[in-house]
């Protein structure tokens, strides 16, 4: 455990789900040039890589899984923690050998690390030709053309309007069952520990009708599940007249309608009852009863909410600029249980050892966990990030050994709570969506139930993309095991 904790840093739930990098696969449609993308970080980064691949495909590129064969290499980066940036820098040294054997190769750094460091990246990493932030991907063909003429380039302009709503993403590393749909970009919350508002800019919401069309297109291609993505999906708001979280300069009577997140959830759920709908991430200050009642109304909206607490102590939450306190968080959890029932999956993010956190305040986090009983959580100790409000205002004064010890206590408690929650599922019948063969055994298939828990069942006369009614027979803290009762039951 200590070796594991030594490598852990602060990271959000989406990033934790995607801490392994993903690369492009081989595609040969006859185009003469090859693109290789390596993506790190959060689900938003992986969704962005799909947008980049679409732009480059229109520019005459097929993708490759071998960077030695690439004409263009992109590293789509994460900047939420120092370890992620160190990983990217180390990876650039691997690409240096490929560039020596193919001098005309163009190497670009995209995403949040590019946005944070800008021109400094070109100075520090001589191998890099272009640096492009999350809102400037449309400029990639132009920057590549200039780089091929010997001109290095940087575009890290942060937009107040860009949502890439008109671009149809190229699905990378897809299992053909589940897909991401970005519904908004940026973040306005300014949590003191977080660099995202500085690397992804201000919040803006995407046209809901383009989101629905993307969901329809995915379903027509055989996808059975979509996850609506945003740094804070609950603050999604869109109007045709002025789209900036509906902070309208126009008079109310001049606005035809406003689509909020509850409205959008319903619109996507109505695409087809056989299309599962998930979303991430929710902010405790913004999740509304309307959203909860919408989840309850539609069986195909998954009964699961990721609701990051970060801390169980109100003073620490205030220093984190989370804009809610312990009581507010517990009230929201109580409302979730009241409307959606005890079966609703709830997960969290937890940070231990934030600036000036006392032992008593750490105990408040442990007691919050006992009250809520999270199904699972992403747990990390605090690590200061340059440029954040916390780095400017508060000393990082908790000793590393204390951070690690507190984190170990949180991990131990969550493991026990996860097992306790999973045991409640034994004997129950649930619907799972098959995602493919289990990694551990070809004799088993894996999928997830509505509460976002992994379910393993013996292989049978079914395949990925099928819905199964299963009876849960056993569990571990991380996994449910079941037996198949019915294949593709009526929804």
Short mmCIF file of C-alpha atoms in Angstrom, two decimals:
data_model
loop_
_atom_site.label_atom_id
_atom_site.label_comp_id
_atom_site.label_asym_id
_atom_site.label_seq_id
_atom_site.Cartn_x
_atom_site.Cartn_y
_atom_site.Cartn_z
CA UNK A 1 0.00 0.00 0.00
CA UNK A 2 2.77 2.46 0.86
CA UNK A 3 4.40 2.04 -2.56
CA UNK A 4 1.07 2.73 -4.21
CA UNK A 5 0.36 5.80 -2.12
CA UNK A 6 3.81 7.22 -2.78
CA UNK A 7 2.89 7.59 -6.44
CA UNK A 8 -0.58 9.06 -5.88
CA UNK A 9 -1.29 12.72 -6.42
CA UNK A 10 -4.41 14.87 -6.61
CA UNK A 11 -6.66 13.94 -9.50
CA UNK A 12 -10.40 14.09 -10.17
CA UNK A 13 -12.70 11.13 -10.73
CA UNK A 14 -12.64 11.35 -14.50
CA UNK A 15 -8.86 11.48 -14.50
CA UNK A 16 -8.64 8.55 -12.11
CA UNK A 17 -10.80 6.44 -14.41
CA UNK A 18 -8.41 7.15 -17.25
CA UNK A 19 -4.96 7.24 -15.64
CA UNK A 20 -3.59 4.87 -18.33
CA UNK A 21 -2.87 6.55 -21.64
CA UNK A 22 -4.71 5.60 -24.80
CA UNK A 23 -3.39 5.59 -28.34
CA UNK A 24 -4.85 5.59 -31.81
CA UNK A 25 -5.48 2.33 -33.64
CA UNK A 26 -4.45 1.40 -37.18
CA UNK A 27 -6.82 2.74 -39.83
CA UNK A 28 -6.16 2.52 -43.55
CA UNK A 29 -8.65 4.24 -45.81
CA UNK A 30 -6.09 5.04 -48.47
CA UNK A 31 -4.85 8.35 -47.14
CA UNK A 32 -1.14 8.96 -47.63
CA UNK A 33 -0.30 10.43 -44.22
CA UNK A 34 -0.43 8.88 -40.75
CA UNK A 35 -1.47 10.38 -37.41
CA UNK A 36 -0.59 9.02 -33.98
CA UNK A 37 -2.31 10.43 -30.87
CA UNK A 38 -1.43 9.49 -27.31
CA UNK A 39 -3.97 10.76 -24.77
CA UNK A 40 -3.53 11.19 -21.03
CA UNK A 41 -5.77 12.33 -18.20
CA UNK A 42 -9.51 12.69 -18.04
CA UNK A 43 -12.47 11.58 -20.10
CA UNK A 44 -12.63 15.11 -21.50
CA UNK A 45 -9.13 14.65 -22.93
CA UNK A 46 -10.11 11.40 -24.63
CA UNK A 47 -13.19 13.06 -26.07
CA UNK A 48 -10.99 15.92 -27.31
CA UNK A 49 -8.67 13.45 -29.04
CA UNK A 50 -11.67 12.17 -30.97
CA UNK A 51 -12.36 15.74 -32.12
CA UNK A 52 -8.71 16.16 -33.13
CA UNK A 53 -8.80 12.88 -35.07
CA UNK A 54 -11.87 14.10 -36.95
CA UNK A 55 -10.20 17.38 -37.89
CA UNK A 56 -7.04 15.58 -39.03
CA UNK A 57 -9.01 12.97 -40.98
CA UNK A 58 -10.58 15.78 -42.98
CA UNK A 59 -7.03 17.04 -43.51
CA UNK A 60 -5.91 13.81 -45.18
CA UNK A 61 -4.70 11.61 -42.33
CA UNK A 62 -5.33 7.98 -41.37
CA UNK A 63 -4.41 6.88 -37.85
CA UNK A 64 -1.68 4.47 -36.80
CA UNK A 65 -0.89 2.52 -33.63
CA UNK A 66 2.88 2.70 -34.32
CA UNK A 67 4.36 6.14 -33.74
CA UNK A 68 7.44 5.20 -35.80
CA UNK A 69 5.12 5.10 -38.83
CA UNK A 70 3.51 8.48 -38.07
CA UNK A 71 3.95 11.72 -39.99
CA UNK A 72 2.39 13.61 -37.06
CA UNK A 73 2.51 12.69 -33.38
CA UNK A 74 0.26 14.41 -30.84
CA UNK A 75 0.47 14.11 -27.07
CA UNK A 76 -2.88 15.17 -25.61
CA UNK A 77 -1.87 16.05 -22.08
CA UNK A 78 -3.14 16.42 -18.54
CA UNK A 79 -1.97 19.15 -16.18
CA UNK A 80 -4.00 18.32 -13.09
CA UNK A 81 -0.96 16.91 -11.31
CA UNK A 82 2.80 17.14 -11.59
CA UNK A 83 3.24 13.39 -12.13
CA UNK A 84 1.13 13.59 -15.32
CA UNK A 85 3.37 16.33 -16.74
CA UNK A 86 6.51 14.38 -15.86
CA UNK A 87 5.09 11.35 -17.70
CA UNK A 88 4.55 13.45 -20.83
CA UNK A 89 8.08 14.88 -20.73
CA UNK A 90 9.53 11.39 -20.40
CA UNK A 91 7.42 10.20 -23.31
CA UNK A 92 8.80 12.97 -25.53
CA UNK A 93 12.27 11.44 -25.16
CA UNK A 94 10.89 8.19 -26.63
CA UNK A 95 9.54 10.10 -29.62
CA UNK A 96 12.94 11.69 -30.18
CA UNK A 97 14.29 8.40 -31.56
CA UNK A 98 11.42 8.17 -34.02
CA UNK A 99 12.03 11.72 -35.20
CA UNK A 100 15.72 10.99 -35.80
CA UNK A 101 14.73 8.18 -38.17
CA UNK A 102 12.05 10.36 -39.79
CA UNK A 103 13.23 14.01 -39.67
CA UNK A 104 10.11 15.33 -41.39
CA UNK A 105 7.91 14.15 -38.54
CA UNK A 106 5.87 16.82 -36.71
CA UNK A 107 5.41 16.50 -32.94
CA UNK A 108 2.76 18.47 -31.09
CA UNK A 109 1.70 18.83 -27.47
CA UNK A 110 -2.02 19.42 -27.06
CA UNK A 111 -4.41 20.05 -24.19
CA UNK A 112 -4.08 21.29 -20.64
CA UNK A 113 -0.29 21.07 -20.26
CA UNK A 114 0.06 22.96 -23.53
CA UNK A 115 -2.32 25.61 -22.24
CA UNK A 116 -0.50 25.94 -18.92
CA UNK A 117 3.06 26.20 -20.27
CA UNK A 118 2.46 27.74 -23.72
CA UNK A 119 5.68 29.01 -25.40
CA UNK A 120 7.74 27.70 -22.50
CA UNK A 121 7.19 24.17 -23.82
CA UNK A 122 8.92 24.98 -27.10
CA UNK A 123 11.89 26.36 -25.18
CA UNK A 124 12.16 23.42 -22.79
CA UNK A 125 11.36 20.59 -25.22
CA UNK A 126 13.26 21.24 -28.46
CA UNK A 127 11.67 18.21 -30.12
CA UNK A 128 8.21 19.84 -29.94
CA UNK A 129 7.07 21.67 -33.10
CA UNK A 130 3.61 22.91 -32.12
CA UNK A 131 1.77 23.64 -28.86
CA UNK A 132 -2.02 23.81 -29.00
CA UNK A 133 -4.56 24.45 -26.26
CA UNK A 134 -8.00 22.80 -25.92
CA UNK A 135 -9.88 25.56 -27.78
CA UNK A 136 -7.55 25.83 -30.79
CA UNK A 137 -7.80 22.41 -32.46
CA UNK A 138 -9.36 23.84 -35.62
CA UNK A 139 -6.01 25.56 -36.24
CA UNK A 140 -4.07 22.28 -36.31
CA UNK A 141 -3.88 21.87 -40.13
CA UNK A 142 -2.47 25.38 -40.47
CA UNK A 143 0.06 24.90 -37.66
CA UNK A 144 1.20 21.57 -39.11
CA UNK A 145 1.69 23.14 -42.53
CA UNK A 146 3.81 25.89 -40.99
CA UNK A 147 5.83 23.36 -38.98
CA UNK A 148 6.61 21.42 -42.13
CA UNK A 149 8.03 24.66 -43.50
CA UNK A 150 10.26 24.97 -40.44
CA UNK A 151 8.08 27.36 -38.44
CA UNK A 152 7.20 26.26 -34.93
CA UNK A 153 3.85 27.47 -33.64
CA UNK A 154 1.73 28.04 -30.56
CA UNK A 155 -2.02 28.59 -30.32
CA UNK A 156 -3.37 28.55 -26.79
CA UNK A 157 -6.22 31.01 -27.27
CA UNK A 158 -9.06 30.26 -24.84
CA UNK A 159 -12.45 30.84 -26.43
CA UNK A 160 -15.73 31.94 -24.87
CA UNK A 161 -17.71 30.28 -27.68
CA UNK A 162 -15.90 27.17 -28.97
CA UNK A 163 -17.76 23.89 -28.29
CA UNK A 164 -16.85 21.93 -31.50
CA UNK A 165 -20.59 21.23 -31.83
CA UNK A 166 -20.36 20.87 -35.62
CA UNK A 167 -17.56 18.28 -35.56
CA UNK A 168 -18.45 14.60 -35.57
CA UNK A 169 -15.82 12.87 -33.40
CA UNK A 170 -13.87 9.89 -34.72
CA UNK A 171 -14.34 7.20 -32.06
CA UNK A 172 -10.91 6.08 -30.89
CA UNK A 173 -10.24 2.90 -28.87
CA UNK A 174 -13.97 2.29 -28.94
CA UNK A 175 -15.56 -0.90 -27.65
CA UNK A 176 -18.51 -0.12 -29.90
CA UNK A 177 -20.84 -0.08 -26.90
CA UNK A 178 -20.11 3.07 -24.87
CA UNK A 179 -19.16 6.57 -26.04
CA UNK A 180 -18.55 10.02 -24.61
CA UNK A 181 -20.49 13.11 -25.67
CA UNK A 182 -19.07 16.47 -24.58
CA UNK A 183 -21.93 18.78 -23.62
CA UNK A 184 -19.93 21.76 -22.36
CA UNK A 185 -16.40 23.01 -22.00
CA UNK A 186 -14.48 24.90 -19.34
CA UNK A 187 -15.19 25.54 -15.66
CA UNK A 188 -16.19 28.61 -13.65
CA UNK A 189 -15.97 27.12 -10.16
CA UNK A 190 -12.42 28.19 -9.28
CA UNK A 191 -11.81 25.53 -6.62
CA UNK A 192 -8.60 26.69 -4.98
CA UNK A 193 -6.73 23.40 -5.59
CA UNK A 194 -7.66 23.03 -9.26
CA UNK A 195 -5.87 24.17 -12.42
CA UNK A 196 -8.72 23.34 -14.84
CA UNK A 197 -10.26 26.85 -15.06
CA UNK A 198 -6.87 28.16 -16.17
CA UNK A 199 -6.26 25.43 -18.76
CA UNK A 200 -9.79 24.98 -20.15
CA UNK A 201 -11.24 28.45 -19.74
CA UNK A 202 -14.73 29.64 -18.88
CA UNK A 203 -17.85 27.49 -19.04
CA UNK A 204 -19.90 27.41 -22.22
CA UNK A 205 -22.62 24.98 -23.14
CA UNK A 206 -23.07 23.18 -26.42
CA UNK A 207 -26.21 23.37 -28.55
CA UNK A 208 -28.52 20.66 -27.12
CA UNK A 209 -29.88 19.72 -30.53
CA UNK A 210 -26.38 18.84 -31.75
CA UNK A 211 -25.95 16.69 -28.63
CA UNK A 212 -29.18 14.83 -29.34
CA UNK A 213 -28.18 14.31 -32.98
CA UNK A 214 -24.83 12.88 -31.88
CA UNK A 215 -26.61 10.50 -29.50
CA UNK A 216 -28.97 9.41 -32.29
CA UNK A 217 -26.04 8.82 -34.64
CA UNK A 218 -24.21 6.73 -32.04
CA UNK A 219 -27.30 4.62 -31.36
CA UNK A 220 -27.82 4.05 -35.09
CA UNK A 221 -24.24 2.74 -35.25
CA UNK A 222 -24.86 0.19 -32.50
CA UNK A 223 -23.72 2.09 -29.39
CA UNK A 224 -25.88 1.33 -26.36
CA UNK A 225 -24.57 3.85 -23.82
CA UNK A 226 -23.51 7.49 -23.85
CA UNK A 227 -21.88 9.51 -21.09
CA UNK A 228 -22.58 13.23 -21.13
CA UNK A 229 -19.34 14.98 -20.19
CA UNK A 230 -18.58 18.31 -18.56
CA UNK A 231 -16.44 19.62 -15.74
CA UNK A 232 -19.73 20.50 -14.02
CA UNK A 233 -22.67 19.13 -15.98
CA UNK A 234 -25.26 20.51 -13.55
CA UNK A 235 -24.44 24.06 -14.62
CA UNK A 236 -25.27 23.28 -18.25
CA UNK A 237 -27.53 26.03 -19.63
CA UNK A 238 -28.12 26.99 -23.22
CA UNK A 239 -30.25 29.50 -25.06
CA UNK A 240 -30.39 30.21 -28.77
CA UNK A 241 -30.08 33.96 -28.21
CA UNK A 242 -27.03 33.99 -25.98
CA UNK A 243 -25.14 30.96 -24.81
CA UNK A 244 -22.93 31.63 -21.83
CA UNK A 245 -24.43 29.54 -19.05
CA UNK A 246 -27.55 31.62 -19.82
CA UNK A 247 -26.01 34.65 -18.12
CA UNK A 248 -28.21 36.70 -20.32
CA UNK A 249 -27.60 40.32 -21.19
CA UNK A 250 -30.91 40.27 -22.98
CA UNK A 251 -34.18 40.87 -21.18
CA UNK A 252 -36.03 37.73 -20.16
CA UNK A 253 -38.84 38.35 -22.63
CA UNK A 254 -36.30 38.43 -25.49
CA UNK A 255 -35.21 34.84 -24.81
CA UNK A 256 -37.33 32.11 -26.39
CA UNK A 257 -36.23 29.31 -24.06
CA UNK A 258 -33.43 28.04 -21.83
CA UNK A 259 -32.37 24.39 -21.82
CA UNK A 260 -30.93 23.32 -18.46
CA UNK A 261 -29.28 20.04 -17.57
CA UNK A 262 -32.51 18.34 -16.48
CA UNK A 263 -34.06 19.28 -19.84
CA UNK A 264 -31.01 17.96 -21.72
CA UNK A 265 -31.02 14.67 -19.81
CA UNK A 266 -34.64 14.12 -20.82
CA UNK A 267 -33.94 15.00 -24.46
CA UNK A 268 -31.15 12.42 -24.67
CA UNK A 269 -33.14 9.79 -22.75
CA UNK A 270 -35.93 10.12 -25.31
CA UNK A 271 -33.59 9.15 -28.18
CA UNK A 272 -34.41 5.50 -27.47
CA UNK A 273 -35.30 3.49 -24.33
CA UNK A 274 -32.48 1.06 -25.22
CA UNK A 275 -29.84 3.81 -25.06
CA UNK A 276 -28.36 4.12 -21.59
CA UNK A 277 -27.48 7.63 -20.43
CA UNK A 278 -24.80 8.50 -17.89
CA UNK A 279 -23.23 11.83 -16.96
CA UNK A 280 -20.16 13.18 -15.19
CA UNK A 281 -19.32 15.20 -13.17
CA UNK A 282 -21.90 16.72 -10.78
CA UNK A 283 -21.12 19.56 -8.39
CA UNK A 284 -22.86 19.40 -4.99
CA UNK A 285 -23.75 23.10 -5.13
CA UNK A 286 -25.57 22.75 -8.46
CA UNK A 287 -27.31 19.38 -8.65
CA UNK A 288 -31.05 20.04 -8.52
CA UNK A 289 -34.11 18.06 -7.52
CA UNK A 290 -35.28 18.43 -11.14
CA UNK A 291 -32.24 16.42 -12.27
CA UNK A 292 -33.00 13.74 -9.67
CA UNK A 293 -36.65 13.49 -10.69
CA UNK A 294 -35.61 13.24 -14.34
CA UNK A 295 -33.33 10.30 -13.49
CA UNK A 296 -36.22 8.68 -11.65
CA UNK A 297 -38.61 9.23 -14.57
CA UNK A 298 -36.53 7.39 -17.18
CA UNK A 299 -35.30 3.84 -16.68
CA UNK A 300 -32.51 4.34 -19.23
CA UNK A 301 -30.90 7.17 -17.23
CA UNK A 302 -28.49 5.31 -14.99
CA UNK A 303 -29.13 5.36 -11.26
CA UNK A 304 -25.68 6.68 -10.40
CA UNK A 305 -24.23 10.07 -9.45
CA UNK A 306 -20.61 11.04 -9.04
CA UNK A 307 -20.77 13.76 -6.36
CA UNK A 308 -17.26 14.82 -5.27
CA UNK A 309 -17.13 15.80 -1.60
CA UNK A 310 -13.34 16.49 -1.46
CA UNK A 311 -13.53 16.95 2.34
CA UNK A 312 -15.98 16.33 5.16
CA UNK A 313 -15.06 19.49 7.05
CA UNK A 314 -16.74 22.85 6.41
CA UNK A 315 -13.67 24.99 7.13
CA UNK A 316 -11.54 22.98 4.71
CA UNK A 317 -14.31 23.11 2.10
CA UNK A 318 -14.37 26.90 2.44
CA UNK A 319 -10.60 27.07 1.91
CA UNK A 320 -11.04 24.85 -1.13
CA UNK A 321 -13.65 27.36 -2.40
CA UNK A 322 -16.15 24.56 -2.92
CA UNK A 323 -19.04 26.97 -2.07
CA UNK A 324 -20.92 24.41 0.05
CA UNK A 325 -20.43 23.08 3.56
CA UNK A 326 -20.73 19.65 5.19
CA UNK A 327 -24.43 20.15 5.98
CA UNK A 328 -25.26 21.14 2.39
CA UNK A 329 -23.48 18.08 1.03
CA UNK A 330 -25.28 15.72 3.41
CA UNK A 331 -28.63 17.33 2.54
CA UNK A 332 -28.00 16.66 -1.16
CA UNK A 333 -27.12 13.04 -0.43
CA UNK A 334 -30.27 12.71 1.70
CA UNK A 335 -32.35 14.06 -1.20
CA UNK A 336 -30.71 11.61 -3.63
CA UNK A 337 -31.59 8.71 -1.34
CA UNK A 338 -35.14 10.04 -0.86
CA UNK A 339 -35.88 10.44 -4.57
CA UNK A 340 -33.77 7.67 -6.15
CA UNK A 341 -33.63 5.16 -3.32
CA UNK A 342 -30.84 3.42 -1.46
CA UNK A 343 -29.87 1.54 -4.63
CA UNK A 344 -28.59 4.70 -6.31
CA UNK A 345 -24.83 4.52 -6.69
CA UNK A 346 -22.95 7.49 -5.23
CA UNK A 347 -19.21 7.98 -5.65
CA UNK A 348 -16.88 10.76 -4.57
CA UNK A 349 -13.48 12.40 -4.83
CA UNK A 350 -11.53 12.81 -1.59
CA UNK A 351 -8.42 14.91 -0.95
CA UNK A 352 -6.43 14.34 2.23
CA UNK A 353 -3.87 16.70 3.71
CA UNK A 354 -5.15 19.94 2.19
CA UNK A 355 -3.48 23.10 3.48
CA UNK A 356 -3.75 23.42 7.30
CA UNK A 357 -6.08 20.41 7.64
CA UNK A 358 -6.09 19.27 11.28
CA UNK A 359 -6.45 15.74 12.59
CA UNK A 360 -9.99 16.53 13.76
CA UNK A 361 -10.88 17.82 10.29
CA UNK A 362 -9.50 14.64 8.76
CA UNK A 363 -11.77 12.68 11.10
CA UNK A 364 -14.70 14.71 9.73
CA UNK A 365 -13.93 13.30 6.28
CA UNK A 366 -13.92 9.76 7.67
CA UNK A 367 -17.22 10.35 9.46
CA UNK A 368 -18.78 11.79 6.28
CA UNK A 369 -17.81 8.59 4.51
CA UNK A 370 -19.49 6.55 7.23
CA UNK A 371 -22.71 8.56 6.88
CA UNK A 372 -22.91 8.58 3.08
CA UNK A 373 -21.46 5.10 2.47
CA UNK A 374 -19.99 5.81 -0.96
CA UNK A 375 -20.05 2.90 -3.37
CA UNK A 376 -16.54 3.87 -4.46
CA UNK A 377 -14.28 6.89 -4.39
CA UNK A 378 -11.19 8.38 -5.97
CA UNK A 379 -8.81 9.21 -3.13
CA UNK A 380 -5.62 11.23 -3.28
CA UNK A 381 -3.44 13.40 -1.11
CA UNK A 382 -3.11 17.09 -1.85
CA UNK A 383 -0.36 18.21 -4.19
CA UNK A 384 0.13 21.89 -4.91
CA UNK A 385 -0.25 22.96 -8.57
CA UNK A 386 1.40 26.15 -9.85
CA UNK A 387 -0.99 28.99 -10.62
CA UNK A 388 -3.90 27.76 -8.52
CA UNK A 389 -5.51 29.92 -5.85
CA UNK A 390 -4.31 27.56 -3.11
CA UNK A 391 -0.71 27.85 -4.32
CA UNK A 392 -0.99 31.63 -4.12
CA UNK A 393 -2.85 31.89 -0.80
CA UNK A 394 -2.00 28.91 1.42
CA UNK A 395 1.22 27.18 2.47
CA UNK A 396 1.34 23.47 1.66
CA UNK A 397 2.07 22.76 5.31
CA UNK A 398 0.95 19.18 5.97
CA UNK A 399 3.98 16.82 6.11
CA UNK A 400 4.03 14.16 3.40
CA UNK A 401 4.05 11.31 5.89
CA UNK A 402 0.86 12.72 7.46
CA UNK A 403 -0.80 13.07 4.05
CA UNK A 404 0.04 9.47 3.20
CA UNK A 405 -1.14 8.14 6.56
CA UNK A 406 -4.45 9.99 6.26
CA UNK A 407 -4.86 8.77 2.71
CA UNK A 408 -4.21 5.19 3.84
CA UNK A 409 -6.97 5.55 6.43
CA UNK A 410 -9.40 6.89 3.82
CA UNK A 411 -8.56 4.06 1.39
CA UNK A 412 -9.00 1.43 4.11
CA UNK A 413 -12.38 2.84 5.11
CA UNK A 414 -13.60 3.10 1.52
CA UNK A 415 -12.65 -0.51 0.83
CA UNK A 416 -14.79 -1.61 3.78
CA UNK A 417 -17.69 0.61 2.71
CA UNK A 418 -17.52 -0.62 -0.89
CA UNK A 419 -17.71 -4.21 0.30
CA UNK A 420 -20.61 -3.34 2.61
CA UNK A 421 -22.53 -1.68 -0.22
CA UNK A 422 -21.80 -4.50 -2.69
CA UNK A 423 -23.00 -7.15 -0.25
CA UNK A 424 -26.42 -5.46 -0.31
CA UNK A 425 -26.67 -6.43 -4.00
CA UNK A 426 -26.24 -10.18 -3.40
CA UNK A 427 -29.43 -12.01 -4.24
CA UNK A 428 -30.86 -9.10 -6.26
CA UNK A 429 -31.71 -9.13 -9.96
CA UNK A 430 -30.13 -6.35 -11.99
CA UNK A 431 -29.69 -5.27 -15.60
CA UNK A 432 -26.13 -5.10 -16.91
CA UNK A 433 -24.83 -3.93 -20.27
CA UNK A 434 -22.14 -6.25 -21.66
CA UNK A 435 -18.97 -4.35 -22.58
CA UNK A 436 -16.86 -7.32 -23.65
CA UNK A 437 -14.76 -10.20 -22.42
CA UNK A 438 -13.26 -10.00 -18.95
CA UNK A 439 -9.58 -9.10 -18.88
CA UNK A 440 -8.88 -11.83 -16.34
CA UNK A 441 -10.60 -14.75 -18.07
CA UNK A 442 -11.88 -15.49 -21.55
CA UNK A 443 -14.55 -17.63 -19.86
CA UNK A 444 -16.19 -14.52 -18.38
CA UNK A 445 -17.80 -11.34 -19.67
CA UNK A 446 -17.88 -7.98 -17.95
CA UNK A 447 -20.27 -5.06 -17.94
CA UNK A 448 -21.80 -2.50 -15.60
CA UNK A 449 -25.12 -2.21 -13.88
CA UNK A 450 -27.14 0.99 -13.60
CA UNK A 451 -25.23 2.01 -10.44
CA UNK A 452 -21.95 1.92 -12.41
CA UNK A 453 -20.64 -1.20 -10.69
CA UNK A 454 -18.62 -3.75 -12.63
CA UNK A 455 -20.44 -7.07 -12.99
CA UNK A 456 -18.76 -10.33 -14.10
CA UNK A 457 -20.81 -13.23 -15.51
CA UNK A 458 -19.88 -16.54 -17.15
CA UNK A 459 -19.68 -16.43 -20.95
CA UNK A 460 -22.81 -17.59 -22.72
CA UNK A 461 -24.92 -17.17 -25.83
CA UNK A 462 -24.61 -13.39 -25.83
CA UNK A 463 -22.12 -10.75 -26.93
CA UNK A 464 -21.02 -7.22 -26.13
CA UNK A 465 -23.79 -4.70 -26.51
CA UNK A 466 -26.40 -7.07 -25.13
CA UNK A 467 -28.39 -6.30 -22.02
CA UNK A 468 -28.54 -9.10 -19.45
CA UNK A 469 -30.78 -9.64 -16.49
CA UNK A 470 -28.50 -11.13 -13.87
CA UNK A 471 -28.78 -12.36 -10.31
CA UNK A 472 -25.89 -11.19 -8.13
CA UNK A 473 -24.31 -14.15 -6.33
CA UNK A 474 -21.07 -12.81 -4.83
CA UNK A 475 -18.88 -9.72 -4.61
CA UNK A 476 -15.57 -8.14 -3.71
CA UNK A 477 -15.13 -4.47 -2.77
CA UNK A 478 -14.64 -3.65 -6.46
CA UNK A 479 -16.73 -6.21 -8.38
CA UNK A 480 -20.08 -7.98 -8.44
CA UNK A 481 -20.43 -11.54 -9.72
CA UNK A 482 -23.66 -12.86 -11.17
CA UNK A 483 -25.47 -15.51 -13.13
CA UNK A 484 -27.46 -14.74 -16.28
CA UNK A 485 -31.24 -15.03 -16.01
CA UNK A 486 -32.33 -13.49 -19.32
CA UNK A 487 -30.69 -12.05 -22.44
CA UNK A 488 -31.95 -8.70 -23.76
CA UNK A 489 -34.98 -8.44 -21.46
CA UNK A 490 -37.71 -6.04 -22.52
CA UNK A 491 -36.96 -2.49 -21.38
#
